[in-house]
Amino acid sequence: MQLDYICDMELIYREVPLYADKFLLVRPYDGEEGSGYGEGDGIVTGPRIQGSLRWVNHPHRRSDGSMLPDAHGVIVTHENNIILFAFQGRTVFEQDQGKQLLSVIFEAEAESYRWLNTTFCVLEGLIDAERLQMRDRVYACRSDLV
């Protein structure tokens, strides 16, 4: 399998409406496990996709403190095309930094981005837990079995 670089994403949580914080974490079982909610904005730069984005994340927090992101969002490219995306995977925290390994699924209607509809992608990234800001790199997985 080969990895082809697609883009970088910078995502930052914004304040949740009706709540004076950027990320909500509910632990209903008197332990570390729980569910979260956050939303944000960002930018996409790179050789294959450029634009701005908006997203929402509803992760599950495991009892060991790792997060299991379930994020969905929309990219508006510089050409005003729409690309939907979904992230899932694992974020492991060490001190005030999280390391992300996620799968990425894109969907696009515009002809110039339809190649994304049949492409499985992966994301590696870092989260600054204090600022709630993420820096991610996205790669397309290209099979060697052709």
JSON list of N, CA and C in Angstrom, two decimals, residues 90-133:
[
{"chain": "A", "resi": 90, "resn": "ARG", "atom": "N", "xyz": [-8.72, 6.97, 16.71]},
{"chain": "A", "resi": 90, "resn": "ARG", "atom": "CA", "xyz": [-8.26, 7.00, 18.10]},
{"chain": "A", "resi": 90, "resn": "ARG", "atom": "C", "xyz": [-7.34, 8.19, 18.32]},
{"chain": "A", "resi": 91, "resn": "THR", "atom": "N", "xyz": [-7.53, 8.85, 19.46]},
{"chain": "A", "resi": 91, "resn": "THR", "atom": "CA", "xyz": [-6.63, 9.92, 19.91]},
{"chain": "A", "resi": 91, "resn": "THR", "atom": "C", "xyz": [-6.12, 9.53, 21.29]},
{"chain": "A", "resi": 92, "resn": "VAL", "atom": "N", "xyz": [-4.80, 9.46, 21.42]},
{"chain": "A", "resi": 92, "resn": "VAL", "atom": "CA", "xyz": [-4.17, 9.10, 22.69]},
{"chain": "A", "resi": 92, "resn": "VAL", "atom": "C", "xyz": [-3.42, 10.33, 23.21]},
{"chain": "A", "resi": 93, "resn": "PHE", "atom": "N", "xyz": [-3.67, 10.69, 24.48]},
{"chain": "A", "resi": 93, "resn": "PHE", "atom": "CA", "xyz": [-3.07, 11.88, 25.06]},
{"chain": "A", "resi": 93, "resn": "PHE", "atom": "C", "xyz": [-1.86, 11.54, 25.92]},
{"chain": "A", "resi": 94, "resn": "GLU", "atom": "N", "xyz": [-0.82, 12.35, 25.77]},
{"chain": "A", "resi": 94, "resn": "GLU", "atom": "CA", "xyz": [0.37, 12.31, 26.62]},
{"chain": "A", "resi": 94, "resn": "GLU", "atom": "C", "xyz": [0.67, 13.75, 27.00]},
{"chain": "A", "resi": 95, "resn": "GLN", "atom": "N", "xyz": [0.65, 14.07, 28.28]},
{"chain": "A", "resi": 95, "resn": "GLN", "atom": "CA", "xyz": [0.73, 15.43, 28.79]},
{"chain": "A", "resi": 95, "resn": "GLN", "atom": "C", "xyz": [-0.40, 16.25, 28.17]},
{"chain": "A", "resi": 96, "resn": "ASP", "atom": "N", "xyz": [-0.09, 17.37, 27.55]},
{"chain": "A", "resi": 96, "resn": "ASP", "atom": "CA", "xyz": [-1.12, 18.24, 26.96]},
{"chain": "A", "resi": 96, "resn": "ASP", "atom": "C", "xyz": [-1.19, 18.12, 25.45]},
{"chain": "A", "resi": 97, "resn": "GLN", "atom": "N", "xyz": [-0.82, 16.94, 24.91]},
{"chain": "A", "resi": 97, "resn": "GLN", "atom": "CA", "xyz": [-0.84, 16.73, 23.46]},
{"chain": "A", "resi": 97, "resn": "GLN", "atom": "C", "xyz": [-1.48, 15.40, 23.13]},
{"chain": "A", "resi": 98, "resn": "GLY", "atom": "N", "xyz": [-2.36, 15.40, 22.14]},
{"chain": "A", "resi": 98, "resn": "GLY", "atom": "CA", "xyz": [-2.98, 14.18, 21.69]},
{"chain": "A", "resi": 98, "resn": "GLY", "atom": "C", "xyz": [-2.44, 13.78, 20.33]},
{"chain": "A", "resi": 99, "resn": "LYS", "atom": "N", "xyz": [-2.21, 12.49, 20.16]},
{"chain": "A", "resi": 99, "resn": "LYS", "atom": "CA", "xyz": [-1.77, 11.96, 18.87]},
{"chain": "A", "resi": 99, "resn": "LYS", "atom": "C", "xyz": [-2.96, 11.26, 18.23]},
{"chain": "A", "resi": 100, "resn": "GLN", "atom": "N", "xyz": [-3.26, 11.64, 16.98]},
{"chain": "A", "resi": 100, "resn": "GLN", "atom": "CA", "xyz": [-4.41, 11.11, 16.27]},
{"chain": "A", "resi": 100, "resn": "GLN", "atom": "C", "xyz": [-4.01, 10.16, 15.16]},
{"chain": "A", "resi": 101, "resn": "LEU", "atom": "N", "xyz": [-4.73, 9.05, 15.07]},
{"chain": "A", "resi": 101, "resn": "LEU", "atom": "CA", "xyz": [-4.68, 8.14, 13.92]},
{"chain": "A", "resi": 101, "resn": "LEU", "atom": "C", "xyz": [-6.12, 7.85, 13.56]},
{"chain": "A", "resi": 102, "resn": "LEU", "atom": "N", "xyz": [-6.56, 8.37, 12.40]},
{"chain": "A", "resi": 102, "resn": "LEU", "atom": "CA", "xyz": [-7.97, 8.31, 12.04]},
{"chain": "A", "resi": 102, "resn": "LEU", "atom": "C", "xyz": [-8.15, 7.84, 10.61]},
{"chain": "A", "resi": 103, "resn": "SER", "atom": "N", "xyz": [-9.30, 7.24, 10.35]},
{"chain": "A", "resi": 103, "resn": "SER", "atom": "CA", "xyz": [-9.70, 6.98, 8.97]},
{"chain": "A", "resi": 103, "resn": "SER", "atom": "C", "xyz": [-10.53, 8.17, 8.50]},
{"chain": "A", "resi": 104, "resn": "VAL", "atom": "N", "xyz": [-10.48, 8.44, 7.19]},
{"chain": "A", "resi": 104, "resn": "VAL", "atom": "CA", "xyz": [-11.20, 9.57, 6.63]},
{"chain": "A", "resi": 104, "resn": "VAL", "atom": "C", "xyz": [-11.96, 9.10, 5.39]},
{"chain": "A", "resi": 105, "resn": "ILE", "atom": "N", "xyz": [-13.24, 9.44, 5.34]},
{"chain": "A", "resi": 105, "resn": "ILE", "atom": "CA", "xyz": [-14.06, 9.19, 4.17]},
{"chain": "A", "resi": 105, "resn": "ILE", "atom": "C", "xyz": [-14.54, 10.55, 3.66]},
{"chain": "A", "resi": 106, "resn": "PHE", "atom": "N", "xyz": [-14.33, 10.80, 2.38]},
{"chain": "A", "resi": 106, "resn": "PHE", "atom": "CA", "xyz": [-14.79, 12.03, 1.74]},
{"chain": "A", "resi": 106, "resn": "PHE", "atom": "C", "xyz": [-15.91, 11.68, 0.76]},
{"chain": "A", "resi": 107, "resn": "GLU", "atom": "N", "xyz": [-16.80, 12.65, 0.53]},
{"chain": "A", "resi": 107, "resn": "GLU", "atom": "CA", "xyz": [-17.82, 12.53, -0.52]},
{"chain": "A", "resi": 107, "resn": "GLU", "atom": "C", "xyz": [-17.94, 13.87, -1.22]},
{"chain": "A", "resi": 108, "resn": "ALA", "atom": "N", "xyz": [-17.94, 13.84, -2.56]},
{"chain": "A", "resi": 108, "resn": "ALA", "atom": "CA", "xyz": [-18.00, 15.06, -3.35]},
{"chain": "A", "resi": 108, "resn": "ALA", "atom": "C", "xyz": [-18.87, 14.86, -4.57]},
{"chain": "A", "resi": 109, "resn": "GLU", "atom": "N", "xyz": [-19.56, 15.91, -4.96]},
{"chain": "A", "resi": 109, "resn": "GLU", "atom": "CA", "xyz": [-20.39, 15.89, -6.16]},
{"chain": "A", "resi": 109, "resn": "GLU", "atom": "C", "xyz": [-19.65, 16.45, -7.37]},
{"chain": "A", "resi": 110, "resn": "ALA", "atom": "N", "xyz": [-18.81, 17.44, -7.15]},
{"chain": "A", "resi": 110, "resn": "ALA", "atom": "CA", "xyz": [-18.10, 18.09, -8.25]},
{"chain": "A", "resi": 110, "resn": "ALA", "atom": "C", "xyz": [-17.18, 17.10, -8.96]},
{"chain": "A", "resi": 111, "resn": "GLU", "atom": "N", "xyz": [-17.19, 17.15, -10.27]},
{"chain": "A", "resi": 111, "resn": "GLU", "atom": "CA", "xyz": [-16.40, 16.22, -11.07]},
{"chain": "A", "resi": 111, "resn": "GLU", "atom": "C", "xyz": [-14.92, 16.22, -10.68]},
{"chain": "A", "resi": 112, "resn": "SER", "atom": "N", "xyz": [-14.37, 17.38, -10.39]},
{"chain": "A", "resi": 112, "resn": "SER", "atom": "CA", "xyz": [-12.94, 17.48, -10.08]},
{"chain": "A", "resi": 112, "resn": "SER", "atom": "C", "xyz": [-12.57, 16.81, -8.76]},
{"chain": "A", "resi": 113, "resn": "TYR", "atom": "N", "xyz": [-13.56, 16.49, -7.91]},
{"chain": "A", "resi": 113, "resn": "TYR", "atom": "CA", "xyz": [-13.29, 15.84, -6.63]},
{"chain": "A", "resi": 113, "resn": "TYR", "atom": "C", "xyz": [-13.95, 14.47, -6.50]},
{"chain": "A", "resi": 114, "resn": "ARG", "atom": "N", "xyz": [-14.57, 13.98, -7.56]},
{"chain": "A", "resi": 114, "resn": "ARG", "atom": "CA", "xyz": [-15.24, 12.67, -7.48]},
{"chain": "A", "resi": 114, "resn": "ARG", "atom": "C", "xyz": [-14.30, 11.51, -7.19]},
{"chain": "A", "resi": 115, "resn": "TRP", "atom": "N", "xyz": [-13.02, 11.66, -7.48]},
{"chain": "A", "resi": 115, "resn": "TRP", "atom": "CA", "xyz": [-12.04, 10.62, -7.16]},
{"chain": "A", "resi": 115, "resn": "TRP", "atom": "C", "xyz": [-12.04, 10.32, -5.66]},
{"chain": "A", "resi": 116, "resn": "LEU", "atom": "N", "xyz": [-12.45, 11.30, -4.84]},
{"chain": "A", "resi": 116, "resn": "LEU", "atom": "CA", "xyz": [-12.51, 11.09, -3.39]},
{"chain": "A", "resi": 116, "resn": "LEU", "atom": "C", "xyz": [-13.58, 10.07, -2.99]},
{"chain": "A", "resi": 117, "resn": "ASN", "atom": "N", "xyz": [-14.62, 9.92, -3.80]},
{"chain": "A", "resi": 117, "resn": "ASN", "atom": "CA", "xyz": [-15.74, 9.04, -3.47]},
{"chain": "A", "resi": 117, "resn": "ASN", "atom": "C", "xyz": [-15.35, 7.56, -3.43]},
{"chain": "A", "resi": 118, "resn": "THR", "atom": "N", "xyz": [-14.24, 7.22, -4.05]},
{"chain": "A", "resi": 118, "resn": "THR", "atom": "CA", "xyz": [-13.79, 5.82, -4.06]},
{"chain": "A", "resi": 118, "resn": "THR", "atom": "C", "xyz": [-12.40, 5.67, -3.45]},
{"chain": "A", "resi": 119, "resn": "THR", "atom": "N", "xyz": [-12.01, 6.66, -2.66]},
{"chain": "A", "resi": 119, "resn": "THR", "atom": "CA", "xyz": [-10.67, 6.67, -2.06]},
{"chain": "A", "resi": 119, "resn": "THR", "atom": "C", "xyz": [-10.78, 6.57, -0.55]},
{"chain": "A", "resi": 120, "resn": "PHE", "atom": "N", "xyz": [-10.07, 5.60, 0.02]},
{"chain": "A", "resi": 120, "resn": "PHE", "atom": "CA", "xyz": [-9.97, 5.49, 1.48]},
{"chain": "A", "resi": 120, "resn": "PHE", "atom": "C", "xyz": [-8.76, 6.29, 1.93]},
{"chain": "A", "resi": 121, "resn": "CYS", "atom": "N", "xyz": [-8.94, 7.11, 2.95]},
{"chain": "A", "resi": 121, "resn": "CYS", "atom": "CA", "xyz": [-7.86, 7.98, 3.40]},
{"chain": "A", "resi": 121, "resn": "CYS", "atom": "C", "xyz": [-7.57, 7.77, 4.88]},
{"chain": "A", "resi": 122, "resn": "VAL", "atom": "N", "xyz": [-6.37, 8.15, 5.28]},
{"chain": "A", "resi": 122, "resn": "VAL", "atom": "CA", "xyz": [-5.97, 8.11, 6.69]},
{"chain": "A", "resi": 122, "resn": "VAL", "atom": "C", "xyz": [-5.45, 9.50, 7.07]},
{"chain": "A", "resi": 123, "resn": "LEU", "atom": "N", "xyz": [-5.52, 9.76, 8.36]},
{"chain": "A", "resi": 123, "resn": "LEU", "atom": "CA", "xyz": [-5.10, 11.04, 8.90]},
{"chain": "A", "resi": 123, "resn": "LEU", "atom": "C", "xyz": [-4.19, 10.79, 10.08]},
{"chain": "A", "resi": 124, "resn": "GLU", "atom": "N", "xyz": [-3.09, 11.53, 10.14]},
{"chain": "A", "resi": 124, "resn": "GLU", "atom": "CA", "xyz": [-2.26, 11.54, 11.34]},
{"chain": "A", "resi": 124, "resn": "GLU", "atom": "C", "xyz": [-2.20, 12.98, 11.80]},
{"chain": "A", "resi": 125, "resn": "GLY", "atom": "N", "xyz": [-2.26, 13.17, 13.11]},
{"chain": "A", "resi": 125, "resn": "GLY", "atom": "CA", "xyz": [-2.27, 14.55, 13.57]},
{"chain": "A", "resi": 125, "resn": "GLY", "atom": "C", "xyz": [-1.95, 14.69, 15.04]},
{"chain": "A", "resi": 126, "resn": "LEU", "atom": "N", "xyz": [-1.88, 15.95, 15.44]},
{"chain": "A", "resi": 126, "resn": "LEU", "atom": "CA", "xyz": [-1.61, 16.31, 16.83]},
{"chain": "A", "resi": 126, "resn": "LEU", "atom": "C", "xyz": [-2.67, 17.28, 17.31]},
{"chain": "A", "resi": 127, "resn": "ILE", "atom": "N", "xyz": [-3.08, 17.14, 18.56]},
{"chain": "A", "resi": 127, "resn": "ILE", "atom": "CA", "xyz": [-4.02, 18.05, 19.20]},
{"chain": "A", "resi": 127, "resn": "ILE", "atom": "C", "xyz": [-3.31, 18.75, 20.34]},
{"chain": "A", "resi": 128, "resn": "ASP", "atom": "N", "xyz": [-3.38, 20.06, 20.35]},
{"chain": "A", "resi": 128, "resn": "ASP", "atom": "CA", "xyz": [-2.94, 20.85, 21.49]},
{"chain": "A", "resi": 128, "resn": "ASP", "atom": "C", "xyz": [-4.14, 20.90, 22.43]},
{"chain": "A", "resi": 129, "resn": "ALA", "atom": "N", "xyz": [-4.10, 20.12, 23.51]},
{"chain": "A", "resi": 129, "resn": "ALA", "atom": "CA", "xyz": [-5.24, 19.98, 24.41]},
{"chain": "A", "resi": 129, "resn": "ALA", "atom": "C", "xyz": [-5.56, 21.28, 25.15]},
{"chain": "A", "resi": 130, "resn": "GLU", "atom": "N", "xyz": [-4.57, 22.11, 25.36]},
{"chain": "A", "resi": 130, "resn": "GLU", "atom": "CA", "xyz": [-4.80, 23.37, 26.07]},
{"chain": "A", "resi": 130, "resn": "GLU", "atom": "C", "xyz": [-5.56, 24.36, 25.19]},
{"chain": "A", "resi": 131, "resn": "ARG", "atom": "N", "xyz": [-5.15, 24.48, 23.93]},
{"chain": "A", "resi": 131, "resn": "ARG", "atom": "CA", "xyz": [-5.79, 25.43, 23.00]},
{"chain": "A", "resi": 131, "resn": "ARG", "atom": "C", "xyz": [-6.92, 24.80, 22.19]},
{"chain": "A", "resi": 132, "resn": "LEU", "atom": "N", "xyz": [-7.09, 23.48, 22.30]},
{"chain": "A", "resi": 132, "resn": "LEU", "atom": "CA", "xyz": [-8.09, 22.74, 21.53]},
{"chain": "A", "resi": 132, "resn": "LEU", "atom": "C", "xyz": [-7.95, 23.03, 20.03]},
{"chain": "A", "resi": 133, "resn": "GLN", "atom": "N", "xyz": [-6.73, 22.86, 19.55]},
{"chain": "A", "resi": 133, "resn": "GLN", "atom": "CA", "xyz": [-6.40, 23.08, 18.15]},
{"chain": "A", "resi": 133, "resn": "GLN", "atom": "C", "xyz": [-5.72, 21.84, 17.60]}
]
